[in-house]
mmCIF file of C-alpha atoms in Angstrom:
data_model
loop_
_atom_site.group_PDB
_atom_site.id
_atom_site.type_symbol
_atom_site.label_atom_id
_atom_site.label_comp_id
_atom_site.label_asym_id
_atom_site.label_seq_id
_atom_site.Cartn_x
_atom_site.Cartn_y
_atom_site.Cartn_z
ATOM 1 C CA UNK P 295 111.396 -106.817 39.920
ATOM 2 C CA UNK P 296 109.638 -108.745 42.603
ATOM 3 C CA UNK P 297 109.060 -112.127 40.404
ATOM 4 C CA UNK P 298 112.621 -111.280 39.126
ATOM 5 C CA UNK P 299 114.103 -111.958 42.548
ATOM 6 C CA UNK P 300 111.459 -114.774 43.304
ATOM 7 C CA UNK P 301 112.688 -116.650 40.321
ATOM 8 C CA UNK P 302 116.335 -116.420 41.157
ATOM 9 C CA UNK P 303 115.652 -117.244 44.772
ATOM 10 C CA UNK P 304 113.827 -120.314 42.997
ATOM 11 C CA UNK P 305 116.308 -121.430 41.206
ATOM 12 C CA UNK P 306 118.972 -121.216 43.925
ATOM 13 C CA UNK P 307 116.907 -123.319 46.155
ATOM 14 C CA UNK P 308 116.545 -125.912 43.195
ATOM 15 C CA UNK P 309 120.513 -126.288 42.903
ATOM 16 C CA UNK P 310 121.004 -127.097 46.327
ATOM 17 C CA UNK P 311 118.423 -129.461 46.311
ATOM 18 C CA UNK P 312 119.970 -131.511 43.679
ATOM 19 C CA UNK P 313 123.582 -131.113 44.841
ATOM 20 C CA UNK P 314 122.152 -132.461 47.919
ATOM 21 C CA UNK P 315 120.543 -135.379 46.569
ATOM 22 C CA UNK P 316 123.086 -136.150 43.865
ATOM 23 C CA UNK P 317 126.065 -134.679 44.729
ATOM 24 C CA UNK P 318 128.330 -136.332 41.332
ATOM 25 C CA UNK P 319 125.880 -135.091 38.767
ATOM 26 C CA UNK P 320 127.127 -131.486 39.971
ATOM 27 C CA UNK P 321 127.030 -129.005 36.519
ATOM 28 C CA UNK P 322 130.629 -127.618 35.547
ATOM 29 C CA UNK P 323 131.432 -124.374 36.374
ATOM 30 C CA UNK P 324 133.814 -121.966 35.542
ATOM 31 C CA UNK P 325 134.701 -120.898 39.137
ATOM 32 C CA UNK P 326 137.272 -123.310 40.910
ATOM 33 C CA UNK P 327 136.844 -126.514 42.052
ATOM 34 C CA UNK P 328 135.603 -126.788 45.824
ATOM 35 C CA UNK P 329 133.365 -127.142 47.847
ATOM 36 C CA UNK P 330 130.184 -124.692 47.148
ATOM 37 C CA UNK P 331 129.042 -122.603 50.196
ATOM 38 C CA UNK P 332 125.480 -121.907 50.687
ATOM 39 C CA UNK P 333 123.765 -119.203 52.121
ATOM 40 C CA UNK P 334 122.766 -119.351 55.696
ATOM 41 C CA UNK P 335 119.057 -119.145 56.377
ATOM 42 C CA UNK P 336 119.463 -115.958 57.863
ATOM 43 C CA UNK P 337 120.552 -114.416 54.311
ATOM 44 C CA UNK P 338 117.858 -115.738 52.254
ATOM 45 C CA UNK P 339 115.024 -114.326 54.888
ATOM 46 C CA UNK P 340 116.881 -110.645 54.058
ATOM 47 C CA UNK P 341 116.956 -111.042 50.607
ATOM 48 C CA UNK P 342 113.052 -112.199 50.519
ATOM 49 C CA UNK P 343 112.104 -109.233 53.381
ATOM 50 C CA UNK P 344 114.152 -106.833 50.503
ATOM 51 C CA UNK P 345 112.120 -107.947 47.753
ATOM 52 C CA UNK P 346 108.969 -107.350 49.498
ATOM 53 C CA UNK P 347 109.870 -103.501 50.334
ATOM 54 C CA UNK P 348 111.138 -103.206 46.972
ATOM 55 C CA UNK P 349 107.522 -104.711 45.636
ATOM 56 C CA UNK P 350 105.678 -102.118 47.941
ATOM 57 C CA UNK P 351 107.782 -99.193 46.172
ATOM 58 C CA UNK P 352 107.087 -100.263 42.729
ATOM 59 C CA UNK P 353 103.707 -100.251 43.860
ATOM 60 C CA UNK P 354 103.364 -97.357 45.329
ATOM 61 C CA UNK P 355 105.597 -95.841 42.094
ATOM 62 C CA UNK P 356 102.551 -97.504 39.738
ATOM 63 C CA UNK P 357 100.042 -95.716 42.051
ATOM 64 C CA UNK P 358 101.166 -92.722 41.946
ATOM 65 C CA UNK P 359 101.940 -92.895 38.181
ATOM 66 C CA UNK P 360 98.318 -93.579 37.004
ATOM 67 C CA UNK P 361 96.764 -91.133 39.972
ATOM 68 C CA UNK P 362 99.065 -88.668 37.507
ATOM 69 C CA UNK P 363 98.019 -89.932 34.776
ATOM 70 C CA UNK P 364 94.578 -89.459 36.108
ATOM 71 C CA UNK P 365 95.267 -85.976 37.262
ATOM 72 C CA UNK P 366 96.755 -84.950 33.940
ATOM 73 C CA UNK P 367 93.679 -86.547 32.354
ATOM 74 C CA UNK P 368 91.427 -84.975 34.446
ATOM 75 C CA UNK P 369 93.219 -81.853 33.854
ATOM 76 C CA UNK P 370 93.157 -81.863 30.501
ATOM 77 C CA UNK P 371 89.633 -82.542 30.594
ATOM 78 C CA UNK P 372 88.758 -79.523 32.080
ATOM 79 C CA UNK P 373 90.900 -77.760 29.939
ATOM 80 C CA UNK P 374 88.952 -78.440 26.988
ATOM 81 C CA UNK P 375 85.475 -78.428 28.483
ATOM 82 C CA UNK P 376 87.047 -74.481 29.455
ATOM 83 C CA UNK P 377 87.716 -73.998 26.297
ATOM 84 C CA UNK P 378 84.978 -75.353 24.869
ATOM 85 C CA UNK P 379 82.629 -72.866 27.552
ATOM 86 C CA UNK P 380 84.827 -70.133 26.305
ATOM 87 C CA UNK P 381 84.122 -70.770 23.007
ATOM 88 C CA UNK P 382 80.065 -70.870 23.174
ATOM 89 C CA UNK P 383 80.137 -68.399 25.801
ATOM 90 C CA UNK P 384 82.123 -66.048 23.123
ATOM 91 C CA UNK P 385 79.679 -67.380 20.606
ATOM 92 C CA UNK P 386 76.596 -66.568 22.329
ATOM 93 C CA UNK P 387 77.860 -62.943 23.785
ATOM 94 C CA UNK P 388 78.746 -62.669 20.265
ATOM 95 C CA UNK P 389 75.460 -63.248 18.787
ATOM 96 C CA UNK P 390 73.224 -61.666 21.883
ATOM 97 C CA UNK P 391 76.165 -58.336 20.917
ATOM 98 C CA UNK P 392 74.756 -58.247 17.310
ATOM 99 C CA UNK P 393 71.065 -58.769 18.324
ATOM 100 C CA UNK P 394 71.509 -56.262 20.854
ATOM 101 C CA UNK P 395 73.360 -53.493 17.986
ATOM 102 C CA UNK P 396 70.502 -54.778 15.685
ATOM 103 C CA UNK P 397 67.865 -54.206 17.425
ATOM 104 C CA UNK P 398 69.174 -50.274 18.766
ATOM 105 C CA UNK P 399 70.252 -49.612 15.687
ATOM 106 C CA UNK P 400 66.239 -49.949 14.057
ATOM 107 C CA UNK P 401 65.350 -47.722 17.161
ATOM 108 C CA UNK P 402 68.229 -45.410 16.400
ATOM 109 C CA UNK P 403 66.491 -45.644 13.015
ATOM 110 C CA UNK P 404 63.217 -44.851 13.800
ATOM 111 C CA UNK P 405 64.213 -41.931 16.194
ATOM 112 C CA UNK P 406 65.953 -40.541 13.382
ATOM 113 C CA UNK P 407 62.875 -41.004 11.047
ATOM 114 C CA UNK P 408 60.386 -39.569 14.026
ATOM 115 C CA UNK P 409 62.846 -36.476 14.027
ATOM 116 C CA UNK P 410 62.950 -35.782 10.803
ATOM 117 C CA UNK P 411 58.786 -36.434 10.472
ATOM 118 C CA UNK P 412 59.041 -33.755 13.269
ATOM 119 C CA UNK P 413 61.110 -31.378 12.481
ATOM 120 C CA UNK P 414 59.061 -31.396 8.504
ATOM 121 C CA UNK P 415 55.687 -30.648 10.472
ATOM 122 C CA UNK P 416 57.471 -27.803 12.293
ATOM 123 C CA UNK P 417 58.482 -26.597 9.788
ATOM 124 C CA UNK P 418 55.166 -26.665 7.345
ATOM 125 C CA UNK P 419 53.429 -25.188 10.330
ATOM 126 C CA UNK P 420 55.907 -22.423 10.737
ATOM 127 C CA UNK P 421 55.575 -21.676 6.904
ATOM 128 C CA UNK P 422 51.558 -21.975 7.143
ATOM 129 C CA UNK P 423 52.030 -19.503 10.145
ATOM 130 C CA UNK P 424 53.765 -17.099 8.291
ATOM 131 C CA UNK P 425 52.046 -17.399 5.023
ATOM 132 C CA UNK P 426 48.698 -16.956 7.490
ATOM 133 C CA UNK P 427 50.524 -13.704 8.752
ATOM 134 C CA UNK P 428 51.319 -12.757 4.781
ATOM 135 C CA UNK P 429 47.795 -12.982 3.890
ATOM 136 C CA UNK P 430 46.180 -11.553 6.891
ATOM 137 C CA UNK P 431 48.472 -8.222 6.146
ATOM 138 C CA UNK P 432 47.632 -8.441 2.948
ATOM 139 C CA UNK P 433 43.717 -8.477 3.446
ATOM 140 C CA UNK P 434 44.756 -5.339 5.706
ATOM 141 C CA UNK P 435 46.153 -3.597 2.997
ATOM 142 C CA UNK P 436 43.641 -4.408 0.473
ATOM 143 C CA UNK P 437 40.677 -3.030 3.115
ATOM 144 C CA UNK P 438 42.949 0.108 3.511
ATOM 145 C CA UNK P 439 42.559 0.636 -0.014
ATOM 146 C CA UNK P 440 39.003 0.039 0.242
ATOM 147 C CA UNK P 441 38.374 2.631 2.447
ATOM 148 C CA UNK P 442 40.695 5.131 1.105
ATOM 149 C CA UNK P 443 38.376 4.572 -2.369
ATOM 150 C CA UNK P 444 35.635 5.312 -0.318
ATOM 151 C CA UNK P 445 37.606 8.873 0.294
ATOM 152 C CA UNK P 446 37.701 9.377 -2.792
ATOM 153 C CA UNK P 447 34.024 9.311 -3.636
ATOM 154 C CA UNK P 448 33.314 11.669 -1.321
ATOM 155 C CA UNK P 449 34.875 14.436 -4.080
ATOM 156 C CA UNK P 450 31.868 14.258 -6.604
ATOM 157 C CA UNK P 451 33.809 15.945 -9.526
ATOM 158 C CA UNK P 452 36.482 13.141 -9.600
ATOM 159 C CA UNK P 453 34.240 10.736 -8.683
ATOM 160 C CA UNK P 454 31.753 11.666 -12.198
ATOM 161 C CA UNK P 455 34.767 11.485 -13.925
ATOM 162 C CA UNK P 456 35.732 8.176 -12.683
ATOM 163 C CA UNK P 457 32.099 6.516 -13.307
ATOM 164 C CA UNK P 458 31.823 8.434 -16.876
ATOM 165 C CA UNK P 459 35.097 6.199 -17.627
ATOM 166 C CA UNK P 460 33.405 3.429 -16.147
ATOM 167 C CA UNK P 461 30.017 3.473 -17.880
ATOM 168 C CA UNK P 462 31.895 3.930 -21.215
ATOM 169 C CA UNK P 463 33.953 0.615 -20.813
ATOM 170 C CA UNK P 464 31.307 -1.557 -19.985
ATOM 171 C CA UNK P 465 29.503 -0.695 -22.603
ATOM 172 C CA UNK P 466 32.382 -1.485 -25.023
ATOM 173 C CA UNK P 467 32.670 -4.899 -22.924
ATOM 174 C CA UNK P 468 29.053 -5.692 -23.386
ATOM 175 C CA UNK P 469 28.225 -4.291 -26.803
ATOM 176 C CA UNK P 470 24.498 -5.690 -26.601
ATOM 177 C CA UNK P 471 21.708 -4.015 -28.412
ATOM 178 C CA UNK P 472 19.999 -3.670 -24.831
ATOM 179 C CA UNK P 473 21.769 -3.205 -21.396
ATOM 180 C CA UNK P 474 20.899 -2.402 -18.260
ATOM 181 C CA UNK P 475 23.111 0.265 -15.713
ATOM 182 C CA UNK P 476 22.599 -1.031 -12.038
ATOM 183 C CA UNK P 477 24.225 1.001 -9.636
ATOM 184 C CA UNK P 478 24.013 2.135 -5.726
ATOM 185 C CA UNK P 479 21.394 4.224 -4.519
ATOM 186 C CA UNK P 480 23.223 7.523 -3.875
ATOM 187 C CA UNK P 481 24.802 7.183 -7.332
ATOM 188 C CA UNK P 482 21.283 7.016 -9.232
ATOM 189 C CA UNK P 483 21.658 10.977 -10.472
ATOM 190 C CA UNK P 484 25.608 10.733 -11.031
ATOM 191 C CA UNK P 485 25.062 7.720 -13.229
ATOM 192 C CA UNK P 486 22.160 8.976 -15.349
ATOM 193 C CA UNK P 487 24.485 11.718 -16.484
ATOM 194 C CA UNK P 488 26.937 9.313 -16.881
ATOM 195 C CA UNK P 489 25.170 7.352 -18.823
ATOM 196 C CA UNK P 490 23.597 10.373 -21.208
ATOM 197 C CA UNK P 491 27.437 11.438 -21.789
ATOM 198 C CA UNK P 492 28.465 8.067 -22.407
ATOM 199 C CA UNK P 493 26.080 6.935 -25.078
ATOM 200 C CA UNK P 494 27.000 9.269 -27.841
ATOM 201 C CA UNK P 495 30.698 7.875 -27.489
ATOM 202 C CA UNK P 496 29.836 4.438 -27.535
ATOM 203 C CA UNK P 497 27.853 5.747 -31.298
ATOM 204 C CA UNK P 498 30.952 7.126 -32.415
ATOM 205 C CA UNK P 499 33.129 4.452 -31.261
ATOM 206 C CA UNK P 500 30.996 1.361 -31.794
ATOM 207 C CA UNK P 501 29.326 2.165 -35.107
ATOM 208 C CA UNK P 502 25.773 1.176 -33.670
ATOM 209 C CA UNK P 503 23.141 2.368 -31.494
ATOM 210 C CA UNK P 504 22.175 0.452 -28.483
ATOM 211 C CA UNK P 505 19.197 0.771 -25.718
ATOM 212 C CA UNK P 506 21.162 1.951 -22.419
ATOM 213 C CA UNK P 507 19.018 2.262 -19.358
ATOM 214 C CA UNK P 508 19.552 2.576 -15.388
ATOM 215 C CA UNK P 509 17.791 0.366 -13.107
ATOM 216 C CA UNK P 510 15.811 1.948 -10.453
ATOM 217 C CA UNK P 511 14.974 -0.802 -9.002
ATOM 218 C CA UNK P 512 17.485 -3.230 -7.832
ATOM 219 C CA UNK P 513 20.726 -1.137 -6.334
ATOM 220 C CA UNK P 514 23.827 -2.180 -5.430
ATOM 221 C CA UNK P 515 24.452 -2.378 -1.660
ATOM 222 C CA UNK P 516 24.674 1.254 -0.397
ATOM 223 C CA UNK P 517 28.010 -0.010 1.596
ATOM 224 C CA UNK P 518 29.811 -0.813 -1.330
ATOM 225 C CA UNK P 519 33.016 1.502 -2.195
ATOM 226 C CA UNK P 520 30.749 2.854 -5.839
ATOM 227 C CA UNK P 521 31.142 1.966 -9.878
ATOM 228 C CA UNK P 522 28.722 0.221 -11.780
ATOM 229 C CA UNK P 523 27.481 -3.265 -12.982
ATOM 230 C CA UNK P 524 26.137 -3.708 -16.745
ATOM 231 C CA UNK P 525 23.713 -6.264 -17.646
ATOM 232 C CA UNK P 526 22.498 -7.600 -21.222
ATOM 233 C CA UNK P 527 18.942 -7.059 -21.231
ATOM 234 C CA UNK P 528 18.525 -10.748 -20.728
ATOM 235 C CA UNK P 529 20.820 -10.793 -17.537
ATOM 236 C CA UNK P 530 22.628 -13.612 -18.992
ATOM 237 C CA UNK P 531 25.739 -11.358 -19.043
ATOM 238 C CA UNK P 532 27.458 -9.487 -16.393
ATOM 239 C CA UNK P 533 30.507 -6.829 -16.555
ATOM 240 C CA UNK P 534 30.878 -5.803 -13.205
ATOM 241 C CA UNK P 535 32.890 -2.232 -12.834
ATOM 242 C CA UNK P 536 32.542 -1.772 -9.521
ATOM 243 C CA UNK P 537 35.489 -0.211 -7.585
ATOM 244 C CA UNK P 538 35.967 -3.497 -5.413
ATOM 245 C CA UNK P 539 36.112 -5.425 -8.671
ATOM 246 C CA UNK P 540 38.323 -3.268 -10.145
ATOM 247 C CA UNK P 541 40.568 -3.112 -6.843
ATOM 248 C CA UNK P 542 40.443 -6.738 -6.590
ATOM 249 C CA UNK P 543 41.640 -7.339 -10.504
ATOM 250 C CA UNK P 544 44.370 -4.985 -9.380
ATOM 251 C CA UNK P 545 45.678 -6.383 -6.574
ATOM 252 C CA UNK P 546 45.731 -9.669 -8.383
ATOM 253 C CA UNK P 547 47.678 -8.694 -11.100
ATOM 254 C CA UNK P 548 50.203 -6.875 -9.229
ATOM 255 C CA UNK P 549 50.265 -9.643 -6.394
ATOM 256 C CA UNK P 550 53.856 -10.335 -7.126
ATOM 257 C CA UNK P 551 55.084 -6.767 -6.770
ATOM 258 C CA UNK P 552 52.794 -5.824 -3.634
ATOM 259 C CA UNK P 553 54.455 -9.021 -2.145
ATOM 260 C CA UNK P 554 57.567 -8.021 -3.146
ATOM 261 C CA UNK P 555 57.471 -4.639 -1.964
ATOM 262 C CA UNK P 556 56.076 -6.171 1.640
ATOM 263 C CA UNK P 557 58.549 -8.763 2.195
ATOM 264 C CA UNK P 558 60.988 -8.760 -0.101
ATOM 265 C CA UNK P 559 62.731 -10.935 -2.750
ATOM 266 C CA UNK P 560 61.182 -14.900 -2.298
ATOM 267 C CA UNK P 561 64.051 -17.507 -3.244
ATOM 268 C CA UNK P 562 61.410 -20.094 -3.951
ATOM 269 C CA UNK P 563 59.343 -17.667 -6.844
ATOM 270 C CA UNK P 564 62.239 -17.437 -9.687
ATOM 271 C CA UNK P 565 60.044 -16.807 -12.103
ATOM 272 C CA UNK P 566 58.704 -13.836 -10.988
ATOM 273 C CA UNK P 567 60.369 -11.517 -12.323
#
């Protein structure tokens, strides 16, 4: 606007120059004929004093147009460098998140697999425990039979029947040509008649006659409950018809019933019928 105004001012100043120096080479004009007036100095100082407050303004108007331009730069700037925080800020909460889950999820894990280590040792030792318990009662039991057997020597009548039985099947079990009768020391007499009784049944069963004798000298220990061991006369074979043995073979076989009887019906032994 400024260089605007300069040029026009210019070019005013050139016209009255020439009309002053060659007044007859005046250009036509449109306006009337006459005389042309020219501005007093006055007016043209105005118009130039104008121009200059008119070239501060656009100044000032450029000024403050790039310092916005440089704001809204700026601005936008730090928009995006927020955005751009945001965004790897999100993306590193985001991946420290999954580390975090990741890494208390494989301790959740191993809690979980320390509990359930526990809780199956618990448990086997509760089960040993009372499996212990089932065995130590039965052992009770079995020496409560023991010494109820040893009652029942004490009446000699059923007690010579019992070993007569006794002699008489381990003989059958043996069936050697010689055997030897080894029995405890209180039982020596008991056994010889035993013995005498027993042979001519073993004859009539057996078809053969066989050399039956009682050691006297080896017994079986005096605490035992009674019965008899038979021997081949080469002591390679053994039948051993003692009343332990024979309680012990017993209990054995009817394991599942005296178990059954103690503690009931076990979900785990189907079988058993």
């Amino acid at each position: 606007m400024r260089f605007n105004c300069m040029h026009k001012l210019g070019s005013h100043s050139r016209e009255e120059a020439e009309l002053q120096q060659n007044p007859g080479n005046c250009p036509k004009s449109k306006t009337p004929k006459g005389p042309r007036v020219l501005a007093p100095p006055h007016f043209l100082r105005a118009a130039m004093a104008l121009t200059d407050v008119d070239v501060q303004k656009q100044i000032k108007h450029m000024m403050a147009f790039i310092e916005q331009e440089a704001n809204e730069k700026a601005e936008e700037i730090d928009t995006k460098t927020e955005e751009e925080f945001n965004i790897e800020k999100g993306r590193l909460v985001q991946t420290q998140r999954l580390k975090i889950m990741d890494y208390y999820e494989k301790k959740e894990k191993q809690i979980e697999q320390q509990k359930k280590i526990q809780l199956s040792t618990m448990r086997n030792q509760a089960r040993l425990t009372v499996l212990r318990a089932r065995d130590d009662l039965i052992l009770e039991l079995l020496r409560e039979a023991k010494e109820r057997l040893g009652k029942t020597v004490s009446d000699l009548g059923v007690y010579q029947e019992l070993l007569d039985k006794l002699v008489l099947q381990s003989l059958l079990r043996l069936l050697e040509p010689v055997m030897l009768v080894r029995c405890r020391p209180q039982d020596l007499h008991l056994v010889e008649a035993a013995v005498q009784r027993a042979i001519p049944q073993y004859v009539m069963l057996c078809q053969k006659h066989s050399e039956v004798y009682v050691d006297q000298e080896i017994y079986l220990p005096s605490n035992t409950a009674g019965g008899v061991e038979v021997y081949s006369g080469d002591h390679r074979i053994k039948v051993s018809n003692t009343l332990e043995s024979r309680l012990n073979l017993a209990a054995l076989e009817m394991m599942p019933e005296i178990r059954k009887t103690l503690f009931g019906v076990n979900v785990n032994r189907k079988f058993f019928i």
